[in-house]
Coordinates of N, CA and C and ligand atoms in Angstrom, one line a residue:
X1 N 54.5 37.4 72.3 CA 54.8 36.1 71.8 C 55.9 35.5 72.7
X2 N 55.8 34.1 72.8 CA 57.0 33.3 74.0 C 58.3 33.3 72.6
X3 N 59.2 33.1 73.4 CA 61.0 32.9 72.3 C 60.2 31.3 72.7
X4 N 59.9 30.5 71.8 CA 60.0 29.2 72.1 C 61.7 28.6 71.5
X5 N 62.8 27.4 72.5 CA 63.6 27.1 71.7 C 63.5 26.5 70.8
X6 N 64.8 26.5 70.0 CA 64.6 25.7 68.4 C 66.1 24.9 68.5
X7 N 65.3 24.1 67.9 CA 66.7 23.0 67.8 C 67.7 23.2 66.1
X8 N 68.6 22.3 65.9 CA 69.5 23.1 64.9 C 68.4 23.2 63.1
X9 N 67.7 22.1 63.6 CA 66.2 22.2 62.2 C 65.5 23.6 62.1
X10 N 65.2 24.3 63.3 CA 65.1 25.4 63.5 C 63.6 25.3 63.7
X11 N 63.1 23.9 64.1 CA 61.8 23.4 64.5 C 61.6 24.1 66.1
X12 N 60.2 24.7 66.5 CA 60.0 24.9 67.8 C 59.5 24.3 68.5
X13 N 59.6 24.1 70.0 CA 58.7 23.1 70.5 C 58.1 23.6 71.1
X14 N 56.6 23.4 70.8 CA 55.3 23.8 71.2 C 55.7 24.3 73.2
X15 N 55.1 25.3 73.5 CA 55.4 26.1 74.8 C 53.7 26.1 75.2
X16 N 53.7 25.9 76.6 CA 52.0 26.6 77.1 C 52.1 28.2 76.6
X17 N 50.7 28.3 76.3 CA 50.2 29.8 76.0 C 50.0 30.6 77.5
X18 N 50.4 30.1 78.6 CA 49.8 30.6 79.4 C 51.2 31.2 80.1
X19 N 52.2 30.1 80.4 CA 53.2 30.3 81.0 C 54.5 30.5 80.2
X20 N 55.0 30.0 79.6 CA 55.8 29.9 78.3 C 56.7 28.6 78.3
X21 N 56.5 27.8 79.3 CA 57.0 26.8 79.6 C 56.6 25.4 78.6
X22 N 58.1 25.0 78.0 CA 57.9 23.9 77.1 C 57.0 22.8 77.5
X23 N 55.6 22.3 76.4 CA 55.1 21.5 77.5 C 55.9 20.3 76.9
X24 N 55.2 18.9 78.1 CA 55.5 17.6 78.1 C 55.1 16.8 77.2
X25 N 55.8 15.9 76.5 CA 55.1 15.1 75.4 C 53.4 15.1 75.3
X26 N 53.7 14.5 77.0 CA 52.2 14.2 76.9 C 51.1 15.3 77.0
X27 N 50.9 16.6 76.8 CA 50.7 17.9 76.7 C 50.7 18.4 75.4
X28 N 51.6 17.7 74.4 CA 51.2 17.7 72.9 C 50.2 18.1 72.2
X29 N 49.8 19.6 71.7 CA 48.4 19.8 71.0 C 47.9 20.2 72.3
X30 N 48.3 20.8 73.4 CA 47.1 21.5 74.3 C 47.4 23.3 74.3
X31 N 46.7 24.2 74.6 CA 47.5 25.7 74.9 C 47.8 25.4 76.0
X32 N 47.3 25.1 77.1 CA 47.4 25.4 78.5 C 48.4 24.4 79.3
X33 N 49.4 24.2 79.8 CA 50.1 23.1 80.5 C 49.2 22.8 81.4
X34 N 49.5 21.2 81.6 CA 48.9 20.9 82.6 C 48.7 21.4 84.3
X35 N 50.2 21.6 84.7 CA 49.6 22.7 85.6 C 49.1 24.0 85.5
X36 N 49.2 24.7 85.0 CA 48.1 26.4 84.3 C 46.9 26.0 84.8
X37 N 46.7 24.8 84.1 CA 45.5 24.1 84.5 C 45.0 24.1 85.9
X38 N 45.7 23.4 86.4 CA 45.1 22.8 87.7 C 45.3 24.1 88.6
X39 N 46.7 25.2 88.7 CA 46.6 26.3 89.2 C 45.1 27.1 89.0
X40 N 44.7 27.4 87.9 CA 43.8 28.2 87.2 C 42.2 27.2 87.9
X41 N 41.9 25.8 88.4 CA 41.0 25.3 88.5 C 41.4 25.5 90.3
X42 N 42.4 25.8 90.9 CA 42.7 26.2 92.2 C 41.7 27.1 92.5
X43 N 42.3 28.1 91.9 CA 41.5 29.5 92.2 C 40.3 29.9 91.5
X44 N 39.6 28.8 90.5 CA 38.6 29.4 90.8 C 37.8 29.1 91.4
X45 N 38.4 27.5 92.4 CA 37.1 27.1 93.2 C 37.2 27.9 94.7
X46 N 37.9 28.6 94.8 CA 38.6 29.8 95.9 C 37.7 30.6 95.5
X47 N 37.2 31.2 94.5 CA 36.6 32.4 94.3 C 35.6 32.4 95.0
X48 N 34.5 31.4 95.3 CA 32.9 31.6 96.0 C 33.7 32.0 97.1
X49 N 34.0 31.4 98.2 CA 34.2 31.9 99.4 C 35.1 32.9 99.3
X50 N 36.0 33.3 99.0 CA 36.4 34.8 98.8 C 35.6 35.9 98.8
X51 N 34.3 35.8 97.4 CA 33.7 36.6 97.2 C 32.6 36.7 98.2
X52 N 32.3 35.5 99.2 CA 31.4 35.5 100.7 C 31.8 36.7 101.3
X53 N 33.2 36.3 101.4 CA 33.7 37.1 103.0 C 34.1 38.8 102.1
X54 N 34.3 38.8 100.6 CA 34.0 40.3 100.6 C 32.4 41.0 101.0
X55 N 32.0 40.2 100.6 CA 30.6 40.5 100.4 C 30.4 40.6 102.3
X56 N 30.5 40.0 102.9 CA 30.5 40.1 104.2 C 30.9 41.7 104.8
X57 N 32.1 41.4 104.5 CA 32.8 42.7 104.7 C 32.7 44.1 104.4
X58 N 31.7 44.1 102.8 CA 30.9 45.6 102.2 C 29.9 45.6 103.0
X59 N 29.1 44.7 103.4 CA 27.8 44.6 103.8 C 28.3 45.5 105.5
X60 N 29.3 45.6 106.0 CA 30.0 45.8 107.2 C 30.2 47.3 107.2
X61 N 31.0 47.5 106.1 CA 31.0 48.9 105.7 C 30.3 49.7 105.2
X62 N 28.9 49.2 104.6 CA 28.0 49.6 104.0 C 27.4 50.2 105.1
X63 N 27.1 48.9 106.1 CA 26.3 49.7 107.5 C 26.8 50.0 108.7
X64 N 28.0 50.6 108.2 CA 28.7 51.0 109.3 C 27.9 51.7 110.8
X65 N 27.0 52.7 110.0 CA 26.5 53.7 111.2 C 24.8 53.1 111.5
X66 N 24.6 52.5 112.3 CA 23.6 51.9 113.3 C 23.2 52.7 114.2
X67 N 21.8 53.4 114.5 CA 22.2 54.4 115.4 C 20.7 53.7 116.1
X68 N 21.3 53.8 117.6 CA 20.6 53.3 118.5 C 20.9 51.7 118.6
X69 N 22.2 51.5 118.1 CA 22.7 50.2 118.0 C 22.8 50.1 119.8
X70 N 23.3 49.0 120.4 CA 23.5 48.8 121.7 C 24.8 49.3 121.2
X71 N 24.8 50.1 122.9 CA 26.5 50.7 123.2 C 27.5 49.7 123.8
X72 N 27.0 48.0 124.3 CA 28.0 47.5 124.5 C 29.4 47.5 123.7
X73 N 30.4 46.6 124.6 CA 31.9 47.1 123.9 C 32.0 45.9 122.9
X74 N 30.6 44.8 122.8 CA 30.4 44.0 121.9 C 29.9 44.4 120.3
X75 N 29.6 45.4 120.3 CA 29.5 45.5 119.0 C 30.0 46.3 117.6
X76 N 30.0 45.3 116.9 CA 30.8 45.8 115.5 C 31.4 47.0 115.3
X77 N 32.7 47.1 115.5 CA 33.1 48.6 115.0 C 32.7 48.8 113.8
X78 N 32.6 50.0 113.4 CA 32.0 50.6 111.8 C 33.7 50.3 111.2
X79 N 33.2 50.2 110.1 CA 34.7 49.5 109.3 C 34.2 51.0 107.8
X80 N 35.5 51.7 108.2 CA 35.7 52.8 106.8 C 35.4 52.1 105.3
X81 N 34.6 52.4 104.6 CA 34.8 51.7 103.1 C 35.8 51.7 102.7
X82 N 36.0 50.9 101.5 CA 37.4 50.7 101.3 C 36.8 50.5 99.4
X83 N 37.5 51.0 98.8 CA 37.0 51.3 97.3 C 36.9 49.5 96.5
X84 N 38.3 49.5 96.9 CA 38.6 48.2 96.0 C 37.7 46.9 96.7
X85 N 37.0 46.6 98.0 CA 36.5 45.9 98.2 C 34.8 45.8 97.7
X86 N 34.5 47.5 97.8 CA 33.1 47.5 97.4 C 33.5 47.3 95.9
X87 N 34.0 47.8 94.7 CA 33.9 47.7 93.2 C 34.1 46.4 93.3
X88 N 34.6 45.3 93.8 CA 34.8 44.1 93.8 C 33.0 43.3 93.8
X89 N 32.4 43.5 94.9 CA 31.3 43.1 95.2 C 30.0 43.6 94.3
X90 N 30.6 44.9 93.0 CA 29.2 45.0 92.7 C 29.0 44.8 91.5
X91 N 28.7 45.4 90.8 CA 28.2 45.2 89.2 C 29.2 45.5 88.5
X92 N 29.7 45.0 87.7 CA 31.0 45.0 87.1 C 32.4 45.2 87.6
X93 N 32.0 43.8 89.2 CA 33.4 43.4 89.3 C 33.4 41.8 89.2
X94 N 34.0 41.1 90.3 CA 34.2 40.1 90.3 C 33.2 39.0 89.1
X95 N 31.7 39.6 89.5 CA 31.1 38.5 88.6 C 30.9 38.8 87.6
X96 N 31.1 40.0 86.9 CA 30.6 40.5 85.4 C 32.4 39.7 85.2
X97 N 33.3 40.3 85.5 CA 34.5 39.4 84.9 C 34.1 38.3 84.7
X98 N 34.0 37.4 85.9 CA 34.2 36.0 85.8 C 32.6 35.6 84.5
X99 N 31.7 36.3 83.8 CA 30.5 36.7 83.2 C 30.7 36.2 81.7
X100 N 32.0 37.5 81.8 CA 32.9 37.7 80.4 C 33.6 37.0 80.3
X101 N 33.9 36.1 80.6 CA 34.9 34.8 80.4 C 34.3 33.9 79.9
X102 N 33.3 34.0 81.1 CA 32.1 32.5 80.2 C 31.3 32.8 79.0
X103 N 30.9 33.8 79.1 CA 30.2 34.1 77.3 C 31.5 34.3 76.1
X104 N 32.8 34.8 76.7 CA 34.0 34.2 75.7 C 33.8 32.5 75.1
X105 N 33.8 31.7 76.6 CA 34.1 30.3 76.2 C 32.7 29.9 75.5
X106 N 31.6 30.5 75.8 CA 30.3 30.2 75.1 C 30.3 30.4 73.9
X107 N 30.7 31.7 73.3 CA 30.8 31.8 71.9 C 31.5 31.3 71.0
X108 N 32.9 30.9 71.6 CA 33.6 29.4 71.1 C 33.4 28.4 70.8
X109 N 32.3 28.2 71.8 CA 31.5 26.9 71.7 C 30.1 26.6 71.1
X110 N 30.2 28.2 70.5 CA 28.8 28.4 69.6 C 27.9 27.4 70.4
X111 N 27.4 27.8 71.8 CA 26.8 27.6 73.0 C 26.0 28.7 73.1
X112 N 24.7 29.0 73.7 CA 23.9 29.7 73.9 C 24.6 30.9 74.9
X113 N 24.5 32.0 74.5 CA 24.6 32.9 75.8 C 24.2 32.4 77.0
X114 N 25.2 32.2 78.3 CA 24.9 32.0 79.8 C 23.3 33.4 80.2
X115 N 23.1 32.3 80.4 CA 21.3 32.4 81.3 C 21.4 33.5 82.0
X116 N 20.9 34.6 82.6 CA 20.9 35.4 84.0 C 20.8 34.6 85.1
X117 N 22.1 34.9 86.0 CA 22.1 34.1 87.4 C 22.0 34.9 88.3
X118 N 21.5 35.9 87.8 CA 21.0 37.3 89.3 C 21.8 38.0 89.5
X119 N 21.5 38.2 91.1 CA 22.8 39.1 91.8 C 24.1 38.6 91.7
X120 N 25.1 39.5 91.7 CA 26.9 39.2 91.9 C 26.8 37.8 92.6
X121 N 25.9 37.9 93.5 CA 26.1 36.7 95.0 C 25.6 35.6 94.5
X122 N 24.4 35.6 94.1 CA 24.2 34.7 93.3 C 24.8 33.9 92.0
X123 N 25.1 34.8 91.2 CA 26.2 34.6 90.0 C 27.2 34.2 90.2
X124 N 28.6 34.9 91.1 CA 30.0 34.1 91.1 C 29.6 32.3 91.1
X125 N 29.0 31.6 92.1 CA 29.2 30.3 92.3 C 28.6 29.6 90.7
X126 N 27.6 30.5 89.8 CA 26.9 29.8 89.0 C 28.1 29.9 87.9
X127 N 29.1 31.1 87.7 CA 30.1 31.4 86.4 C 31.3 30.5 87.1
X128 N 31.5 30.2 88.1 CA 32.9 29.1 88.5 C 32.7 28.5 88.3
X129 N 31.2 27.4 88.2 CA 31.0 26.1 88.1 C 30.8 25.8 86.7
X130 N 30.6 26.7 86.0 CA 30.5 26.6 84.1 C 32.0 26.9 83.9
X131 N 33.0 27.7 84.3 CA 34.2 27.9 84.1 C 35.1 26.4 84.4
X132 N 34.8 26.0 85.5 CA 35.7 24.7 86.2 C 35.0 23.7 85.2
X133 N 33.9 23.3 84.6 CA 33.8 22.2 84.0 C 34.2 22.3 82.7
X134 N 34.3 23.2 82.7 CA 34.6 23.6 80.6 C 36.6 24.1 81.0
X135 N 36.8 24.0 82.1 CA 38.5 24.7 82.1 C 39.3 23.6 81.2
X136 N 38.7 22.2 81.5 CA 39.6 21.5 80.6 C 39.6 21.5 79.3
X137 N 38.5 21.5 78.3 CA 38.7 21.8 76.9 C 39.6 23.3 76.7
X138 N 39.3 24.4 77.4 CA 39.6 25.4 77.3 C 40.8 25.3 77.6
X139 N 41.6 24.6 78.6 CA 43.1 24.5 78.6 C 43.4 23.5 77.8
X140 N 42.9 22.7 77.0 CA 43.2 21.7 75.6 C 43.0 22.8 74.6
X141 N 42.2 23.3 74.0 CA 42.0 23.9 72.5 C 41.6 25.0 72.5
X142 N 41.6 25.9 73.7 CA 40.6 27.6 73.5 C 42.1 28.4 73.2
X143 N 41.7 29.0 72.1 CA 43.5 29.8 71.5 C 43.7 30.8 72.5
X144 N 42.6 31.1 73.2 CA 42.4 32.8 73.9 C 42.6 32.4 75.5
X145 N 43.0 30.7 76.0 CA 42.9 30.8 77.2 C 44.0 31.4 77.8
X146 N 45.1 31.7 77.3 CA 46.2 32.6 78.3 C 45.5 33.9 79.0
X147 N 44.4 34.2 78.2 CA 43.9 36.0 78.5 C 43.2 35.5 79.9
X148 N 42.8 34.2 79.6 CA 41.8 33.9 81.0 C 42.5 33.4 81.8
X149 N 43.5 32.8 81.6 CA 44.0 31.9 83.0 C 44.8 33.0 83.6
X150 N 45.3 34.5 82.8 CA 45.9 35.5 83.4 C 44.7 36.3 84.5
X151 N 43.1 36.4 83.5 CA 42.6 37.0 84.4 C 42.1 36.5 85.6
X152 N 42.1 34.8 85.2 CA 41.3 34.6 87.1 C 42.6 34.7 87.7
X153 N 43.9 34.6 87.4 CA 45.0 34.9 88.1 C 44.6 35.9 89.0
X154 N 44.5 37.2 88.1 CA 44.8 38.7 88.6 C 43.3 38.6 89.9
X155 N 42.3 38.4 89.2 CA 41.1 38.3 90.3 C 41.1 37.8 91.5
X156 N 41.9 36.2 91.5 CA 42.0 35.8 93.0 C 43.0 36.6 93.4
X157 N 43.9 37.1 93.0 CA 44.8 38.4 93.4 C 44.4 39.6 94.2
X158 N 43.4 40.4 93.6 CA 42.9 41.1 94.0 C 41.7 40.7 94.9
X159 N 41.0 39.6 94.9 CA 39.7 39.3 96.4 C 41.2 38.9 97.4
X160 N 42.2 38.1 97.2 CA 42.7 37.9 98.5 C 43.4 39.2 98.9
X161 N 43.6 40.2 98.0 CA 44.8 41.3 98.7 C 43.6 42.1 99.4
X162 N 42.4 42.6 99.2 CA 41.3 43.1 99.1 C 40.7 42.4 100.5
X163 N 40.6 41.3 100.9 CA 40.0 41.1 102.6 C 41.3 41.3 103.3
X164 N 40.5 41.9 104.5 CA 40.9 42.6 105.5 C 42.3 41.7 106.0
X165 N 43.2 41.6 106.3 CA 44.5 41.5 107.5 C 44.3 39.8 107.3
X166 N 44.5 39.5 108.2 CA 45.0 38.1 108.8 C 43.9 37.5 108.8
X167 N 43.9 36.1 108.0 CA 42.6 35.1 108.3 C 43.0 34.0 108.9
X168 N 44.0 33.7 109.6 CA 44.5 32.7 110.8 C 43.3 32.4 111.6
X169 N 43.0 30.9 111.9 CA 42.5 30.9 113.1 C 42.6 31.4 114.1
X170 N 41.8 32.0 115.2 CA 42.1 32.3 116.7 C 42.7 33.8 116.5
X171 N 42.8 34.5 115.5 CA 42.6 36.1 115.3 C 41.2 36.3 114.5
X172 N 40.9 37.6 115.8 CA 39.7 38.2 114.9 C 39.8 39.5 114.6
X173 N 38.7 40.0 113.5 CA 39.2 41.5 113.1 C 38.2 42.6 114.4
X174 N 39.4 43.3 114.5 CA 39.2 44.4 115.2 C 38.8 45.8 114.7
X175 N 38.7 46.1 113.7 CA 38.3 47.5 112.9 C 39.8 47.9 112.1
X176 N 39.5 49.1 111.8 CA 40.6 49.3 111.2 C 41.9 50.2 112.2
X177 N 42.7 50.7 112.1 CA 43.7 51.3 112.6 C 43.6 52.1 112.0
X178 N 43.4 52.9 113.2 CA 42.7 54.7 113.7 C 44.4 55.8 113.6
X179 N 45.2 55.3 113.7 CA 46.3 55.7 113.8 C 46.8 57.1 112.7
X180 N 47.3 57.9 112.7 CA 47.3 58.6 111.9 C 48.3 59.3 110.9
X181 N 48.7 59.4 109.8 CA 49.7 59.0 109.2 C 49.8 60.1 108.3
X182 N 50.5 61.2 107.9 CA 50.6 62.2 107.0 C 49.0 62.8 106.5
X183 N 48.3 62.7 107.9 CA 47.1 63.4 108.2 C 46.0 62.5 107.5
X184 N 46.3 61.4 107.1 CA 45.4 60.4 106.8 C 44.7 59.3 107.6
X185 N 44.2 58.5 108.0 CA 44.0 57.3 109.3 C 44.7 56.2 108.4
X186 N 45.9 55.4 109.3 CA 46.1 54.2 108.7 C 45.5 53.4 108.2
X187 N 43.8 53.0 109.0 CA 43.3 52.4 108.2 C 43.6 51.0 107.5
X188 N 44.7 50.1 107.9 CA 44.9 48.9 107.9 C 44.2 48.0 109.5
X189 N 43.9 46.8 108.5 CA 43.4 46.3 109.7 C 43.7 45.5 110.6
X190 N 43.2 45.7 111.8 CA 43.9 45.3 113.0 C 42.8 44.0 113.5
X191 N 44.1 42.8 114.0 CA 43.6 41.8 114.5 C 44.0 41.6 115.5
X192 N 42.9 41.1 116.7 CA 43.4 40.8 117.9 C 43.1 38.6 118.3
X193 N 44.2 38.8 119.5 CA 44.1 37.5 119.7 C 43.9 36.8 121.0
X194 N 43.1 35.8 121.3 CA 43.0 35.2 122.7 C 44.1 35.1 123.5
X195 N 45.4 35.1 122.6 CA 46.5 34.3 123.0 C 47.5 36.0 123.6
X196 N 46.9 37.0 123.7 CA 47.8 38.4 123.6 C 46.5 39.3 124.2
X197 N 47.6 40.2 124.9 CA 46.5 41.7 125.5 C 47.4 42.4 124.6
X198 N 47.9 42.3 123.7 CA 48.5 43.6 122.4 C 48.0 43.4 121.2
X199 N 47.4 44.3 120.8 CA 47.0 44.5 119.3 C 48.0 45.5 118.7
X200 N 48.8 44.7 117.8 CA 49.5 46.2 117.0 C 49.6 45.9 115.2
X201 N 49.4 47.3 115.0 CA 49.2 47.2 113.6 C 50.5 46.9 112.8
X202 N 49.9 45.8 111.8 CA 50.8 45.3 111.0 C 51.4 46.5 110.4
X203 N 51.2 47.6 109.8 CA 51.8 48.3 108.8 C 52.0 49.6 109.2
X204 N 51.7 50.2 110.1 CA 52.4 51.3 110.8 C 53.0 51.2 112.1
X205 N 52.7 49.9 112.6 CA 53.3 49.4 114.5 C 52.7 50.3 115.5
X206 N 51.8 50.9 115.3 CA 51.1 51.2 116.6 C 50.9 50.2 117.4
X207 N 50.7 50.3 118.6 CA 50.5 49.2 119.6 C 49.7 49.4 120.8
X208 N 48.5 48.7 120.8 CA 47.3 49.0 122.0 C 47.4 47.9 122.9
X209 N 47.8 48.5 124.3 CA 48.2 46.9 125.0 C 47.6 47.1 126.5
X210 N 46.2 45.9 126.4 CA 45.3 45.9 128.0 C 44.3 46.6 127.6
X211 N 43.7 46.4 128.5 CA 42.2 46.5 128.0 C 42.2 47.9 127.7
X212 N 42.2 48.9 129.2 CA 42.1 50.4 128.8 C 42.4 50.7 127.7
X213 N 43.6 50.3 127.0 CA 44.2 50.8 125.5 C 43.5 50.6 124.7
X214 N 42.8 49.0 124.6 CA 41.8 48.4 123.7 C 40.8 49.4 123.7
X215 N 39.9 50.0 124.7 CA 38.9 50.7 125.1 C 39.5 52.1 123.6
X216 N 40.6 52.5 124.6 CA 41.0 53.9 123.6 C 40.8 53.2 122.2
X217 N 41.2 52.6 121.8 CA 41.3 52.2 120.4 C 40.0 52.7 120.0
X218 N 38.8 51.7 120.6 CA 37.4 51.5 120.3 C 37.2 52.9 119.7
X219 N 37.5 53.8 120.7 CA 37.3 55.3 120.8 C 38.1 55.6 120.1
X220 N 38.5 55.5 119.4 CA 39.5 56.7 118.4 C 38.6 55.8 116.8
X221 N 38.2 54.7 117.0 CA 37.7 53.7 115.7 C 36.3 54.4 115.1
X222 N 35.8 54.8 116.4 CA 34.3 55.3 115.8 C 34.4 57.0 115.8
X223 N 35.7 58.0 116.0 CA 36.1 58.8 116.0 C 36.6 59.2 114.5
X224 N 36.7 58.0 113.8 CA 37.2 57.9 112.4 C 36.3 57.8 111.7
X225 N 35.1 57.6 111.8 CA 33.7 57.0 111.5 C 32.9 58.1 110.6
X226 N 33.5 59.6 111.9 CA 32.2 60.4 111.4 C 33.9 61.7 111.2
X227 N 33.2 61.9 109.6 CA 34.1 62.9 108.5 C 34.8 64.3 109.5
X228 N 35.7 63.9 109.5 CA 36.4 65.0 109.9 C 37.5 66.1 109.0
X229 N 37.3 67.1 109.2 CA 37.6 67.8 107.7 C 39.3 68.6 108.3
X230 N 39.7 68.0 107.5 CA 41.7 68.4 107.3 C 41.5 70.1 106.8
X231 N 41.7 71.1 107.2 CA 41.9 72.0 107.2 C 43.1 72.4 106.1
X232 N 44.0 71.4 106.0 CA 46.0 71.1 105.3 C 45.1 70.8 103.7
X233 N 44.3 70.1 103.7 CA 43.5 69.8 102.3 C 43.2 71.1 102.0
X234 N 42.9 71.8 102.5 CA 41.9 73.0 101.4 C 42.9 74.4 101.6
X235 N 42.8 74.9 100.1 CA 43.6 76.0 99.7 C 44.4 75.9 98.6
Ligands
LIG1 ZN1 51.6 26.8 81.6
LIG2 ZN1 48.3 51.4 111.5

């Protein structure tokens, strides 16, 4: 529950359910403040392309190993899976969430159960665009929308912490960082840029600088590829 203040009548004044923040006159009789609102209609129109470029990204790590792929120094490093990106992209992540939101606000609305909209890929853009049209009643009169405007919170939370490194223009991703850390591969990802012959990793500071280094990198990237077994593990 929010402390809403009270004046010496010991009357409270209505607070958003979402934030706890007193709303404004004119916000009178709504749960959700007007910004909750418009934050919460931010992110979810952020969610389709988010969930592109995961989906990009598993589909990367999915097929990492190509064999008889060309050996040019043009093509795709194998990118390690990464847990939280695939459970994001598949069946009971992103779109079964964003699923259960909508059949929330449907049964509210003693509305028909939402239709089947297919695949995850298919689904996210069909659950954001029933979510964003109905966000406004639902930030006026749905009792339950704090639970929602917390969860697409936490969701665009987790797709933006979840793609890889830096999305700046004029950096591209380079695989991950091969580097090796309390017998683990760093494994954060490394971006290179037109503007630099150094690539160094944001989160451990390795630093590959000129081409030959670049080359080593490549080589230590698809060295990480294929399971190599820690000996320090077993026993
Ligand atoms: Zn609020
Ligand atoms: Zn590193």
């Amino acid at each position: 529950m929010h402390n809403p203040t009270t004046d010496d009548s010991g009357y409270a004044w209505p607070t958003c359910s979402a934030c706890g923040r007193e709303l404004w006159h004119t916000e009178l009789g709504r749960q959700a403040c007007r910004p909750c609102e418009s934050r919460t209609a931010t992110r979810l129109a952020e969610l389709p392309a988010l969930f592109a470029q995961l989906n990009t990204t598993a589909s990367l790590m999915r097929g990492a190993r190509r064999p008889g792929a060309a050996t040019s120094g043009s093509r795709v490093p194998p990118i390690p899976p990464r847990l939280e990106v695939l459970s994001l992209v598949a069946a009971g992540g992103v779109a079964t969430r964003l699923r259960d939101i909508e059949d929330a606000w449907r049964a509210e609305l003693q509305w028909a159960i939402a239709p089947w909209r297919g695949s995850p890929t298919e689904a996210v853009p069909g659950h954001v665009a029933f979510l964003l049209n109905n966000l406004p009643w639902a930030a006026d009169g749905y009792e339950s929308v704090d639970q929602d405007v917390e969860d697409i919170r936490r969701l665009h939370a987790e797709c933006t912490a979840a793609l890889p490194g830096d999305r700046k223009p004029g950096h591209v991703h380079v695989g991950l960082c091969p580097a090796v850390l309390d017998d683990r591969p760093c494994c954060a990802q490394l971006t290179a840029s037109a503007a630099s012959h150094r690539i160094r990793c944001g989160s451990c500071g390795t630093e590959w600088v000129g081409m030959d280094a670049w080359r080593g990198l490549r080589r230590a990237q698809e060295g990480t590829a294929s399971p190599v077994r820690s000996t320090a593990a077993i026993g």
